[in-house]
Amino acid sequence: MDSGALNSRERRVAWGLVLVAAAWMIPADSPVKERSTPNCPGVWGELEAVQGRTTRMGCIPRGEDAEPIRGPARWLVGESIDLSQASLETLQILPGIGLRRAQRILRARCSGRLTNLNALLQIHGIGAKTVAGLRGQAFVGEGPVSRKECLGSSTLQP
């Protein structure tokens, strides 16, 4: 095993620390939903992306077109994660969702059983407490389900 590689738990701890640091930088009187801060008179938008994930974001002046922030970076600016589009890695940053639960969510999504947050209760290992912790942080979008991981992927093993 590569000593420089982070395991799943270490990645979650690192993301948790990043989120705590980001939360401290958001002023108490600024609602997170607006994604505005005194340092950003516009909105936060994507500046760079790699493989469909935001890798660099920045302040976009109001009135200019801003690319939406994608992937785990959405969580950093207070936006909810769409469970019908999220990758395996993105699902794992959500509270109470590790590798196994993320894989089970993807399987439910691929089979069409993921219609709303309450549908998570039908997934082995996810209970009411976990679903309650996800409210406001995750949602199931109405758009088409991303089936990229469904087609012959080994990431969906139990």
C-alpha positions as a printed Julia matrix, in Angstrom:
158×3 Matrix{Float64}:
   0.0    0.0     0.0
   1.32   3.43   -0.91
   2.12   5.31    2.29
   1.27   8.61    0.55
  -2.26   7.56   -0.41
  -5.21   8.49    1.8
  -7.71   5.84    2.74
 -11.44   6.52    2.8
 -11.53   7.52    6.46
  -8.57   9.89    6.1
 -10.23  11.51    3.06
 -13.44  12.07    5.03
 -11.5   13.56    7.95
  -9.62  15.85    5.55
 -12.88  16.97    3.91
 -14.38  17.55    7.35
 -11.48  19.82    8.29
 -11.84  21.72    5.02
 -15.55  22.17    5.66
 -14.99  23.42    9.21
 -12.41  25.91    7.94
 -14.79  27.05    5.19
 -17.63  27.46    7.7
 -15.49  29.78    9.83
 -14.9   32.03    6.84
 -18.63  32.56    6.17
 -19.93  35.6     8.09
 -22.75  34.85   10.54
 -25.04  37.45    8.95
 -24.58  36.07    5.42
 -27.02  33.32    4.44
 -25.13  30.45    2.88
 -27.85  29.87    0.26
 -26.99  33.14   -1.5
 -23.34  32.11   -1.81
 -22.35  35.76   -1.28
 -19.78  37.08    1.15
 -18.44  40.6     1.74
 -15.35  39.47   -0.19
 -17.49  38.41   -3.15
 -20.05  40.98   -4.31
 -21.13  38.56   -7.06
 -21.68  34.83   -6.88
 -19.33  31.89   -6.57
 -18.81  30.11   -9.86
 -16.61  27.52  -11.47
 -13.33  28.79  -12.91
 -11.8   25.41  -13.78
 -13.02  21.83  -13.96
 -11.47  18.43  -14.49
 -13.63  15.47  -15.53
 -16.87  17.25  -14.67
 -15.79  18.37  -11.19
 -15.02  21.91  -10.08
 -11.32  22.18   -9.29
 -11.14  25.96   -8.95
 -13.91  28.37   -8.07
 -14.01  32.1    -7.67
 -16.13  35.21   -7.41
 -18.02  36.06  -10.6
 -19.35  39.65  -10.87
 -23.14  39.95  -10.88
 -24.63  40.03  -14.35
 -21.93  37.83  -15.87
 -22.6   34.21  -16.75
 -21.2   31.9   -14.1
 -20.69  28.2   -14.64
 -22.37  26.25  -11.83
 -20.12  24.68   -9.23
 -20.03  20.88   -9.64
 -18.99  17.95   -7.48
 -17.88  18.13   -3.84
 -17.05  21.84   -4.16
 -20.81  22.57   -4.08
 -20.85  21.61   -0.42
 -18.12  24.16    0.39
 -20.35  27.05   -0.65
 -23.45  25.73    1.08
 -25.21  24.12   -1.86
 -26.91  20.76   -1.57
 -25.64  17.65   -3.33
 -27.98  16.06   -5.92
 -28.01  12.33   -5.13
 -29.31  11.53   -8.62
 -26.13  12.98  -10.17
 -23.42  12.64   -7.48
 -20.4   10.43   -8.04
 -19.26   7.77   -5.59
 -16.59  10.15   -4.27
 -19.04  13.03   -3.84
 -21.51  10.85   -1.92
 -18.79   9.93    0.56
 -18.34  13.53    1.75
 -21.9   13.59    3.07
 -22.32  13.02    6.83
 -22.91   9.39    7.72
 -22.14   8.13    4.2
 -19.03   6.06    3.74
 -17.91   3.86    0.88
 -20.41   1.03    1.49
 -23.42   3.31    1.91
 -22.38   5.36   -1.13
 -22.2    2.15   -3.18
 -25.66   1.14   -1.96
 -27.05   4.58   -2.87
 -25.62   4.22   -6.37
 -27.19   0.75   -6.7
 -30.57   2.14   -5.62
 -30.18   4.99   -8.1
 -29.3    2.59  -10.92
 -32.33   0.41  -10.2
 -34.66   3.42  -10.13
 -35.49   3.1    -6.41
 -34.01   6.5    -5.45
 -36.95   8.89   -5.87
 -36.56  11.12   -2.8
 -34.57  11.33    0.44
 -37.02   9.06    2.26
 -36.23   6.31   -0.26
 -32.82   6.09    1.44
 -34.59   4.42    4.38
 -35.02   1.33    2.18
 -31.24   1.0     1.79
 -29.51  -1.4     4.19
 -27.49   0.53    6.78
 -29.24   3.88    6.34
 -31.73   4.84    9.01
 -33.86   7.79   10.01
 -30.98   9.49   11.84
 -28.76   9.43    8.75
 -31.58  10.69    6.51
 -32.35  13.49    8.99
 -28.67  14.5     8.91
 -28.78  14.73    5.12
 -31.79  17.08    4.95
 -30.64  20.45    3.67
 -27.35  18.94    2.49
 -28.62  16.52   -0.15
 -31.65  16.11   -2.38
 -32.86  13.88   -5.19
 -33.22  15.95   -8.35
 -36.05  15.63  -10.82
 -33.8   15.44  -13.87
 -32.57  12.25  -15.52
 -30.52   9.98  -13.31
 -26.83   9.83  -14.15
 -26.26   6.19  -15.03
 -22.54   6.51  -15.8
 -21.58   4.41  -12.78
 -24.34   1.87  -13.56
 -22.82   0.49  -16.72
 -20.39  -2.28  -15.84
 -18.72  -0.45  -12.98
 -16.85  -2.35  -10.29
 -17.51   0.51   -7.83
 -20.96  -0.92   -7.13
 -19.76  -4.04   -5.34
 -21.52  -4.62   -1.96
